[in-house]
Tab-separated table of N, CA and C in Angstrom:
chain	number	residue	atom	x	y	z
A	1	UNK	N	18.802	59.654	-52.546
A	1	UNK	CA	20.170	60.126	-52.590
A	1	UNK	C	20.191	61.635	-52.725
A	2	UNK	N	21.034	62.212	-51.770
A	2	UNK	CA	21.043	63.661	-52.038
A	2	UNK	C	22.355	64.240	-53.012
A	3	UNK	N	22.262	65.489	-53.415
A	3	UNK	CA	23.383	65.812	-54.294
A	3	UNK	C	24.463	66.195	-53.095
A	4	UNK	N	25.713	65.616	-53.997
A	4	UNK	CA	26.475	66.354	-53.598
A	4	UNK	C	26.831	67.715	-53.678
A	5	UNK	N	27.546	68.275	-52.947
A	5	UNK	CA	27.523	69.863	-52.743
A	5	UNK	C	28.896	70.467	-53.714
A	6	UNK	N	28.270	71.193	-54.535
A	6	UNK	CA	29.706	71.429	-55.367
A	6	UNK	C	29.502	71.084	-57.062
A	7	UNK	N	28.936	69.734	-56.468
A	7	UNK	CA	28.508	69.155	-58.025
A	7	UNK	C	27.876	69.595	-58.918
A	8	UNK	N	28.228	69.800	-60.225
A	8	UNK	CA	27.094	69.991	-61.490
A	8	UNK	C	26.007	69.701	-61.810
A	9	UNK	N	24.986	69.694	-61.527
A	9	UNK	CA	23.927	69.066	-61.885
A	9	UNK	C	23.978	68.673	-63.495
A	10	UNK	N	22.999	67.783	-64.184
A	10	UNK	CA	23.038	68.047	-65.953
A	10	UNK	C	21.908	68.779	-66.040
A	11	UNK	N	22.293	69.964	-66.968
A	11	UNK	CA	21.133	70.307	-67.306
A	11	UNK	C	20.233	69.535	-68.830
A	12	UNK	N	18.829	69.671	-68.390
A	12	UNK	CA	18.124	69.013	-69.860
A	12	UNK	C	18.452	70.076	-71.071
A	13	UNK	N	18.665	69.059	-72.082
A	13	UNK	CA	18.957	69.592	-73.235
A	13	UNK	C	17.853	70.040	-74.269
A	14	UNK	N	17.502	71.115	-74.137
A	14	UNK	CA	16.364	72.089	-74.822
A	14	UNK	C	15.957	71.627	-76.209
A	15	UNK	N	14.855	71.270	-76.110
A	15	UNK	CA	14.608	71.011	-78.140
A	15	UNK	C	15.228	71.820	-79.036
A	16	UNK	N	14.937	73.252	-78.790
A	16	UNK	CA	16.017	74.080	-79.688
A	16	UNK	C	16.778	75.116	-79.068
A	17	UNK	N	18.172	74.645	-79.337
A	17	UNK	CA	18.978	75.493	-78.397
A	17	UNK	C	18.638	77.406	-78.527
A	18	UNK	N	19.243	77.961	-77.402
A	18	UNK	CA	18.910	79.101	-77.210
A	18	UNK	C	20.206	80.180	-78.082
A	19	UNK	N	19.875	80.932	-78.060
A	19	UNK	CA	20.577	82.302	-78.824
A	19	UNK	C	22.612	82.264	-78.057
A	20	UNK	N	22.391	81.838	-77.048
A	20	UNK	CA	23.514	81.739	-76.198
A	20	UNK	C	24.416	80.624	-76.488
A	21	UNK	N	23.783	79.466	-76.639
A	21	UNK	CA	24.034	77.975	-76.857
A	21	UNK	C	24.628	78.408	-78.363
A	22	UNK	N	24.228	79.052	-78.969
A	22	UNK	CA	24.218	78.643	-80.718
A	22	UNK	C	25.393	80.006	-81.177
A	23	UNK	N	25.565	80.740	-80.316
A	23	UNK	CA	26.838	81.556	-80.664
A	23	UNK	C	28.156	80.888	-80.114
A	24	UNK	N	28.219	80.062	-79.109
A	24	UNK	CA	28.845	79.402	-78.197
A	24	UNK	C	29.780	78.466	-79.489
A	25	UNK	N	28.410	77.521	-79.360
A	25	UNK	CA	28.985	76.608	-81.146
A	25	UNK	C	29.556	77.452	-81.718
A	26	UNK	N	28.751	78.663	-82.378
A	26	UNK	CA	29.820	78.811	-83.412
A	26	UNK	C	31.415	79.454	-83.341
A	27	UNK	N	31.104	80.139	-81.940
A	27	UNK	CA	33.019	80.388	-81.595
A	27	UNK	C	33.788	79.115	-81.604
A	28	UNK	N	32.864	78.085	-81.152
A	28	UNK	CA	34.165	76.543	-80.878
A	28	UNK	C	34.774	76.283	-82.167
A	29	UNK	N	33.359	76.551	-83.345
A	29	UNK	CA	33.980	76.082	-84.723
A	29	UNK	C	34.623	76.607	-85.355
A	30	UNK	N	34.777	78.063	-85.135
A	30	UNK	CA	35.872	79.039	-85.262
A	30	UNK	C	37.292	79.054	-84.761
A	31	UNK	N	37.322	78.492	-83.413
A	31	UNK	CA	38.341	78.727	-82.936
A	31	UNK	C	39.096	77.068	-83.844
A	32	UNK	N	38.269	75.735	-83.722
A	32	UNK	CA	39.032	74.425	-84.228
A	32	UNK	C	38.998	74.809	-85.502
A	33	UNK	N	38.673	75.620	-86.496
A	33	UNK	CA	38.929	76.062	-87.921
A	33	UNK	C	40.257	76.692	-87.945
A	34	UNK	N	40.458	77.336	-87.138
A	34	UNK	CA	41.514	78.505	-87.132
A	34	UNK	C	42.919	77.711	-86.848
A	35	UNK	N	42.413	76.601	-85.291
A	35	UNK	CA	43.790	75.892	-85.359
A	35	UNK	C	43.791	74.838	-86.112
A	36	UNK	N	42.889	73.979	-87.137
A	36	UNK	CA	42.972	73.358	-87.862
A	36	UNK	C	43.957	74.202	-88.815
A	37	UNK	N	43.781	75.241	-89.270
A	37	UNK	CA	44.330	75.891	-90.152
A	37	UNK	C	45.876	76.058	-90.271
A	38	UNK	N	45.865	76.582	-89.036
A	38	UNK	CA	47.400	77.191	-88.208
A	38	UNK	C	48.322	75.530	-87.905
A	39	UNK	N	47.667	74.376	-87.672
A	39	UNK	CA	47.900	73.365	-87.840
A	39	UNK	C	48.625	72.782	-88.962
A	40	UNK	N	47.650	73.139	-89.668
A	40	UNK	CA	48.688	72.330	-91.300
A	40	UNK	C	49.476	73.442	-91.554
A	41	UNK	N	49.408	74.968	-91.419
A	41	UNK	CA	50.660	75.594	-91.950
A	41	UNK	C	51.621	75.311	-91.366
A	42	UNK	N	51.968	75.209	-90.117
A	42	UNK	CA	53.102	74.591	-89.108
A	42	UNK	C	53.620	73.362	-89.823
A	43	UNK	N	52.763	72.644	-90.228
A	43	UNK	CA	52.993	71.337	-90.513
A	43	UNK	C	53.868	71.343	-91.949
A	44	UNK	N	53.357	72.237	-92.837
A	44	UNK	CA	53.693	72.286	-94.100
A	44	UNK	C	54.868	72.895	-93.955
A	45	UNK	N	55.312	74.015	-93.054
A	45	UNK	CA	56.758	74.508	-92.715
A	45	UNK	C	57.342	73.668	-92.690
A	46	UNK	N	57.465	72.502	-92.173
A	46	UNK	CA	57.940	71.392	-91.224
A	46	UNK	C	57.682	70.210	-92.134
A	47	UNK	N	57.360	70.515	-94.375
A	47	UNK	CA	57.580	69.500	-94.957
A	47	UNK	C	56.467	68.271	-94.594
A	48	UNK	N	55.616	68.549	-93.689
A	48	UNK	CA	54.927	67.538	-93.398
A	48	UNK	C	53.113	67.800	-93.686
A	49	UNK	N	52.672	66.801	-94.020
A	49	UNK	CA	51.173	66.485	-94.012
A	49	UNK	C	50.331	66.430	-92.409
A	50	UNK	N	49.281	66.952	-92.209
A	50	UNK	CA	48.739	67.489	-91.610
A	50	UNK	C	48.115	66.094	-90.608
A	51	UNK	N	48.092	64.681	-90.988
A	51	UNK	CA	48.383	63.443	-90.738
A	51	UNK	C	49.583	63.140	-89.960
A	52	UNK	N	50.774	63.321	-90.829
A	52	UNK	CA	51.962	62.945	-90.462
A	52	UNK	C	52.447	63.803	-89.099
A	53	UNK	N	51.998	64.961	-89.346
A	53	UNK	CA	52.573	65.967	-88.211
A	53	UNK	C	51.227	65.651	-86.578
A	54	UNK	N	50.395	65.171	-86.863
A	54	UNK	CA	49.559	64.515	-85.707
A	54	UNK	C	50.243	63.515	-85.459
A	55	UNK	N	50.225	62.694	-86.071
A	55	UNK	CA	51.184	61.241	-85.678
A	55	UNK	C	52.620	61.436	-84.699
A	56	UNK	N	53.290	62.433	-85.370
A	56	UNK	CA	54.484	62.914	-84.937
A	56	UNK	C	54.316	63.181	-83.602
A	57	UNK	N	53.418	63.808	-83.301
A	57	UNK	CA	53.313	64.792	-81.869
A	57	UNK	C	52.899	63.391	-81.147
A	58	UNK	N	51.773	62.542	-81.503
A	58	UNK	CA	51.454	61.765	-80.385
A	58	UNK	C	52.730	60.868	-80.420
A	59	UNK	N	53.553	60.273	-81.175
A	59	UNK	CA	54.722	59.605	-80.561
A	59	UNK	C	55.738	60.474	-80.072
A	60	UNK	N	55.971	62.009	-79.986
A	60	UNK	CA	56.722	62.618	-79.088
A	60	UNK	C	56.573	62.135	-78.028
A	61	UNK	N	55.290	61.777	-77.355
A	61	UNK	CA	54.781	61.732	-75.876
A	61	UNK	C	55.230	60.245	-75.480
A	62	UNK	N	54.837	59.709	-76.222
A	62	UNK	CA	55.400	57.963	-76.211
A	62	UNK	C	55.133	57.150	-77.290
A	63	UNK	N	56.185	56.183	-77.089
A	63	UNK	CA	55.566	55.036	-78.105
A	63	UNK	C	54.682	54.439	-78.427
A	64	UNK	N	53.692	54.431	-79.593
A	64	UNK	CA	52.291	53.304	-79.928
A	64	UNK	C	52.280	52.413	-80.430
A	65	UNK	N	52.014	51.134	-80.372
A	65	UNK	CA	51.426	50.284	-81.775
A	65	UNK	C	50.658	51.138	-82.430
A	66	UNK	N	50.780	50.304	-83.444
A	66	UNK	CA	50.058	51.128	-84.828
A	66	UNK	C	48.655	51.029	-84.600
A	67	UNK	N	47.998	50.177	-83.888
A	67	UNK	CA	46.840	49.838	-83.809
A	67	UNK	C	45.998	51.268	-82.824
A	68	UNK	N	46.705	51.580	-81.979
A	68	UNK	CA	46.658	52.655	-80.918
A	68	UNK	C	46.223	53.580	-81.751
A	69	UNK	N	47.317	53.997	-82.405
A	69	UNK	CA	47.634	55.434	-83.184
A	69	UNK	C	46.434	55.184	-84.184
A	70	UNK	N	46.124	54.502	-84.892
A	70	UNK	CA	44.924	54.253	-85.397
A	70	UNK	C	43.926	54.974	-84.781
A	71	UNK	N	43.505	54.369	-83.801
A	71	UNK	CA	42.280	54.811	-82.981
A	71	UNK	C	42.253	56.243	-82.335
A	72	UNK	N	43.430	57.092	-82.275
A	72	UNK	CA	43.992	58.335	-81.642
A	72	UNK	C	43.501	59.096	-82.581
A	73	UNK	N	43.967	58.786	-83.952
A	73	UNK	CA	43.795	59.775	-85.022
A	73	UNK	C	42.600	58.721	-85.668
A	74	UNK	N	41.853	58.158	-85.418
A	74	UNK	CA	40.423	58.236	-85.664
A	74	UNK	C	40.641	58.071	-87.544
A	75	UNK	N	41.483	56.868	-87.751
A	75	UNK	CA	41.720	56.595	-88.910
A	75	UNK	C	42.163	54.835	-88.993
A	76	UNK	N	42.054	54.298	-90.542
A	76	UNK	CA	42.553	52.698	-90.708
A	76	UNK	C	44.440	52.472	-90.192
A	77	UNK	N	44.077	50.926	-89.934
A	77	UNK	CA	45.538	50.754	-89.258
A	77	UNK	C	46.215	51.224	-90.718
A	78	UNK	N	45.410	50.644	-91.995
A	78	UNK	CA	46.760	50.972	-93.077
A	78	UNK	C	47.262	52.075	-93.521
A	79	UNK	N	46.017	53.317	-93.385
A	79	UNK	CA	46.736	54.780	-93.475
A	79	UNK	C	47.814	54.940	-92.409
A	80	UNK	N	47.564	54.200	-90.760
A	80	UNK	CA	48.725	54.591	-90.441
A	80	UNK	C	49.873	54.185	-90.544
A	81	UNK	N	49.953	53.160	-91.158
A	81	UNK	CA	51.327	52.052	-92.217
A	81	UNK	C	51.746	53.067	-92.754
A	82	UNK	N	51.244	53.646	-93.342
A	82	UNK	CA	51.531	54.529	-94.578
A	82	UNK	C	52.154	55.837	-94.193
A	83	UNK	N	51.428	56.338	-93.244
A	83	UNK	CA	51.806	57.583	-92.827
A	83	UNK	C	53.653	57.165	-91.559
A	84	UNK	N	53.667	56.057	-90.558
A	84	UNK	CA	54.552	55.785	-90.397
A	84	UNK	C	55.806	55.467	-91.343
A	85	UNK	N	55.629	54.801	-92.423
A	85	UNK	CA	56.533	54.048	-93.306
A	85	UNK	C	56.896	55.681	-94.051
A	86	UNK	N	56.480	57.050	-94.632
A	86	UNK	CA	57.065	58.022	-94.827
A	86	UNK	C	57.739	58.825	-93.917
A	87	UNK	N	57.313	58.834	-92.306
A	87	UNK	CA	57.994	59.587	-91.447
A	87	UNK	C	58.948	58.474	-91.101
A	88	UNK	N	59.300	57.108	-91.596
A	88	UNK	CA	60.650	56.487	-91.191
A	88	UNK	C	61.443	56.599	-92.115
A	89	UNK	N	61.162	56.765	-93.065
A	89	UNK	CA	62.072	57.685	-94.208
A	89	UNK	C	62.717	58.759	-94.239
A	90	UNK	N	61.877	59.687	-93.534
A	90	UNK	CA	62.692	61.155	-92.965
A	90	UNK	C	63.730	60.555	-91.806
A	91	UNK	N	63.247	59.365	-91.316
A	91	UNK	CA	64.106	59.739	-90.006
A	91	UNK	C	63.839	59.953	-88.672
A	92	UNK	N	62.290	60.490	-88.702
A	92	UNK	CA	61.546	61.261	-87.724
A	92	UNK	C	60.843	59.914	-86.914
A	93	UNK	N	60.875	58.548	-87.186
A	93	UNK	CA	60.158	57.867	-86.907
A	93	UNK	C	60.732	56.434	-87.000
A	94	UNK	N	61.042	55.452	-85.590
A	94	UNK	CA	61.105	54.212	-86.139
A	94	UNK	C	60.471	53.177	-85.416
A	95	UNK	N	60.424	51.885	-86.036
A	95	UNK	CA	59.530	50.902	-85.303
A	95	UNK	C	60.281	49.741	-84.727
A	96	UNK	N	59.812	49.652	-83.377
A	96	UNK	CA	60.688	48.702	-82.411
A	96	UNK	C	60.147	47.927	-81.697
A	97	UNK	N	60.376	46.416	-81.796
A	97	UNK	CA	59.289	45.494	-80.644
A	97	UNK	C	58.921	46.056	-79.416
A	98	UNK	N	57.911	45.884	-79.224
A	98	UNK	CA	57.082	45.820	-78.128
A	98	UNK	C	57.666	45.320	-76.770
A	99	UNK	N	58.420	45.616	-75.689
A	99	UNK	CA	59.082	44.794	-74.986
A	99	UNK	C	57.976	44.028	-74.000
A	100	UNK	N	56.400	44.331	-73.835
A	100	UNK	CA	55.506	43.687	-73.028
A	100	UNK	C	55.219	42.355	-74.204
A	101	UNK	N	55.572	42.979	-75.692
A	101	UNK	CA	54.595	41.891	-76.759
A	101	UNK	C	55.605	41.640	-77.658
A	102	UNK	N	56.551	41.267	-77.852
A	102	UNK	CA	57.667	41.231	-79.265
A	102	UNK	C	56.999	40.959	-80.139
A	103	UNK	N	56.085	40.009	-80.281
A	103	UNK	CA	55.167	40.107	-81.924
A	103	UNK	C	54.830	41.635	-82.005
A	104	UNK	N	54.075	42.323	-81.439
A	104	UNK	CA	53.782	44.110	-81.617
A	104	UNK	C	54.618	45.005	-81.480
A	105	UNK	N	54.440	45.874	-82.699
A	105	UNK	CA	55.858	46.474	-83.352
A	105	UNK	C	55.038	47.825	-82.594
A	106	UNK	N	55.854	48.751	-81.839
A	106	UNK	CA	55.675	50.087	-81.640
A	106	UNK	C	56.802	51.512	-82.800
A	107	UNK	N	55.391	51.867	-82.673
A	107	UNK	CA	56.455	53.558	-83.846
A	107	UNK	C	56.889	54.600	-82.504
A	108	UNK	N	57.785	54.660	-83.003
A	108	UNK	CA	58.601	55.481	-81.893
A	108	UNK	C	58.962	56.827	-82.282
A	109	UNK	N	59.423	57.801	-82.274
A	109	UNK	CA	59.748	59.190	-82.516
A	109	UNK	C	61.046	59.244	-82.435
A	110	UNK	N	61.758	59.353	-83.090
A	110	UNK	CA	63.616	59.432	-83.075
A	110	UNK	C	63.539	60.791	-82.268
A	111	UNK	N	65.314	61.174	-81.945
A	111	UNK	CA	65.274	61.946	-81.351
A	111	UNK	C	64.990	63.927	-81.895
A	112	UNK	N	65.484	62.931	-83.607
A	112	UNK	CA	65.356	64.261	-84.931
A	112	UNK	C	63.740	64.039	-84.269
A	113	UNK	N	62.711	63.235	-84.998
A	113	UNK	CA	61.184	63.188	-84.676
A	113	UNK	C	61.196	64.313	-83.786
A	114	UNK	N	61.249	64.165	-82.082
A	114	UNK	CA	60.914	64.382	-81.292
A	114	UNK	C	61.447	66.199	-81.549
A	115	UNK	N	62.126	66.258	-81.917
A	115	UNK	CA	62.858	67.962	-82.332
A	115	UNK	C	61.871	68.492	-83.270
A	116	UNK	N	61.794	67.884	-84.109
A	116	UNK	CA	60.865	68.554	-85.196
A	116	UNK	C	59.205	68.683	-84.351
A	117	UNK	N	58.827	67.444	-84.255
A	117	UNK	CA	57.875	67.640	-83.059
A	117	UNK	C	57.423	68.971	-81.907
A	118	UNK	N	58.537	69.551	-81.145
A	118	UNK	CA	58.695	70.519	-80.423
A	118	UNK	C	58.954	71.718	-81.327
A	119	UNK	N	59.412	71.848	-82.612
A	119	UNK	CA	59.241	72.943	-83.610
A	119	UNK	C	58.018	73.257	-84.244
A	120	UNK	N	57.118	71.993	-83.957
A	120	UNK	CA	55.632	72.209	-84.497
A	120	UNK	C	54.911	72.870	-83.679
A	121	UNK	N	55.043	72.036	-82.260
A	121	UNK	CA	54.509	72.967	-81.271
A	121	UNK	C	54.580	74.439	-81.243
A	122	UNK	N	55.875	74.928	-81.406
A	122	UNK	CA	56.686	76.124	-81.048
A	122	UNK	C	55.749	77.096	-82.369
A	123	UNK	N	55.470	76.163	-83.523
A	123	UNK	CA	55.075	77.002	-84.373
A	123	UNK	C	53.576	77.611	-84.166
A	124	UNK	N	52.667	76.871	-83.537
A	124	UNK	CA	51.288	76.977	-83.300
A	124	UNK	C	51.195	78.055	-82.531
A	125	UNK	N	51.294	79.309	-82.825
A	125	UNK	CA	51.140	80.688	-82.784
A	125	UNK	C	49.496	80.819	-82.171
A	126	UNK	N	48.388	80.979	-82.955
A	126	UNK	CA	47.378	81.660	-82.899
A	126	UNK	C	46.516	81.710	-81.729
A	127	UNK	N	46.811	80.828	-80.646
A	127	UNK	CA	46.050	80.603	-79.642
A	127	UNK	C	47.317	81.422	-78.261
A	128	UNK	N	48.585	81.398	-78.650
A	128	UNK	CA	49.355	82.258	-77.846
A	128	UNK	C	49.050	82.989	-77.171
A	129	UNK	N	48.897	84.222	-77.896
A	129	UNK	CA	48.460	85.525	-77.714
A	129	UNK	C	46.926	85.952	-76.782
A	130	UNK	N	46.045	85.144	-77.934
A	130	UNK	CA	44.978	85.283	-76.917
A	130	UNK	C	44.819	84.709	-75.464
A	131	UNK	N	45.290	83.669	-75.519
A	131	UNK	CA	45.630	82.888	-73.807
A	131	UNK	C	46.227	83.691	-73.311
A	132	UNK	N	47.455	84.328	-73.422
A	132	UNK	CA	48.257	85.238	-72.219
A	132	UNK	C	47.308	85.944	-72.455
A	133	UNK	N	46.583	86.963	-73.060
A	133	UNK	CA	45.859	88.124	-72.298
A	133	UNK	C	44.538	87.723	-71.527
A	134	UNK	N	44.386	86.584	-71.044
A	134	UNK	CA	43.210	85.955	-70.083
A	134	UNK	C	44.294	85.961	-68.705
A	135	UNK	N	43.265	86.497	-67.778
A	135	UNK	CA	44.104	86.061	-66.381
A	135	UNK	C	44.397	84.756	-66.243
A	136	UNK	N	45.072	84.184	-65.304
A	136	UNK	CA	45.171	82.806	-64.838
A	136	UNK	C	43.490	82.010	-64.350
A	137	UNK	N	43.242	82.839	-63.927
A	137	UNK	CA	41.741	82.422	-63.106
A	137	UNK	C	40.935	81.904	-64.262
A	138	UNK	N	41.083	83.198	-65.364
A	138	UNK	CA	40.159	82.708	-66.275
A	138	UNK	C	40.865	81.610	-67.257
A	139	UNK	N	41.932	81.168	-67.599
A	139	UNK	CA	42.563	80.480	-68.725
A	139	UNK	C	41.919	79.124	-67.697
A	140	UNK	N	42.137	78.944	-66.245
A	140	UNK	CA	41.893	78.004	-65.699
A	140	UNK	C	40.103	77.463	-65.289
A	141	UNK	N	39.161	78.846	-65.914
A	141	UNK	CA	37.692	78.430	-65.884
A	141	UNK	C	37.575	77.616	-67.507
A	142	UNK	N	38.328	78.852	-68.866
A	142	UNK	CA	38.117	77.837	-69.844
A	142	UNK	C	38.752	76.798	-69.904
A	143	UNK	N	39.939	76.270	-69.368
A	143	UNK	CA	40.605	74.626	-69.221
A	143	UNK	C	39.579	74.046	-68.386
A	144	UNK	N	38.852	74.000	-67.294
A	144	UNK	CA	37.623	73.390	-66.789
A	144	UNK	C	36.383	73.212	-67.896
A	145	UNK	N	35.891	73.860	-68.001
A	145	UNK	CA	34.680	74.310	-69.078
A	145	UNK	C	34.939	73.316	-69.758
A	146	UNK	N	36.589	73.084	-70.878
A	146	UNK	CA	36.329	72.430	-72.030
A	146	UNK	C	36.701	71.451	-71.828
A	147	UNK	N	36.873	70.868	-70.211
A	147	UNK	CA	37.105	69.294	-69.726
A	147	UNK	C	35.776	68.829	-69.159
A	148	UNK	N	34.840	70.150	-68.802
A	148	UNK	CA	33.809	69.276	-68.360
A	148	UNK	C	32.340	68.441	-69.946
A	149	UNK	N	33.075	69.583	-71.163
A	149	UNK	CA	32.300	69.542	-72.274
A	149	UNK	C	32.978	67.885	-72.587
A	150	UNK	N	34.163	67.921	-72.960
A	150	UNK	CA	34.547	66.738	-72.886
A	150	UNK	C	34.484	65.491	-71.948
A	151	UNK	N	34.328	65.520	-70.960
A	151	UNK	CA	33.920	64.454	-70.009
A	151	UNK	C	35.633	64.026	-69.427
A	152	UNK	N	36.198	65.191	-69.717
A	152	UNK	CA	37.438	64.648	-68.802
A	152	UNK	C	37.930	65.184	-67.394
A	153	UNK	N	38.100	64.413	-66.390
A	153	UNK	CA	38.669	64.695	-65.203
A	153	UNK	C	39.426	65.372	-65.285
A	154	UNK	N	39.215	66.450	-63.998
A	154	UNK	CA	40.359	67.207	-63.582
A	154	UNK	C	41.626	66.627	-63.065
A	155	UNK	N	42.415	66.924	-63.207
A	155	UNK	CA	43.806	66.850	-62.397
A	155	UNK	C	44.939	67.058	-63.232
């Protein structure tokens, strides 16, 4: 089989990474420190736990079973009981049969949710600035780069 033309090859992964590789890491962990950071302050503006305000954003996009949202945020179905059952208290959040499954209850994002939601966004400042001063060309090599690190398709 020949390669295709265009394609990435993998490269082998070096017993010990090189001087290049290992500054690389440590900007990534810098940069997810920074918006981890900038993350919960948004969140804490916004009265909310750094949990609750993840949850929030992924039901902006659509409705989950709880079981979903579980696995999204890489946590037990009962923390996310928990974390739903306080954002349906605010308001920000309610749960409604499943219309493919009526036994499975989906958490939904009210329309307050979905507002506060787009104020969180709006708040996440720190990556702003530096993105607009990258050309397009380049904002669109690092959106490649950190889909091919991730293993996700373009489109």
């Amino acid at each position: 089989m020949g390669t295709l033309v265009g394609m990435a090859t993998p490269r082998t992964t070096p017993s010990r990474p090189d001087g290049l590789t290992l500054e690389v890491v440590e900007l990534i962990g810098a940069v997810v420190a920074r918006y981890h950071e900038e993350y919960e302050e948004a969140a804490a503006e916004h009265a909310l736990t750094g949990a609750q305000a993840r949850l929030l954003s992924l039901l902006s996009l659509e409705p989950l079973p709880m079981r979903r949202l579980a696995q999204r945020l890489k946590c037990e179905p009962s923390n996310v009981t928990g974390i739903v059952d306080r954002l349906e208290a605010r308001g920000l959040v309610e749960r409604r049969p499943d219309p493919a499954d009526r036994r499975v209850k989906l958490a939904a994002a009210t329309d307050e949710g979905r507002r506060v939601a787009r104020g969180l966004q709006e708040s996440l400042r720190f990556a702003r600035a530096p993105l607009a001063g990258l050309s397009d060309t380049e904002r669109v090599a690092l959106r490649d780069a950190l889909r091919r690190m991730l293993g996700i398709e373009g489109g």
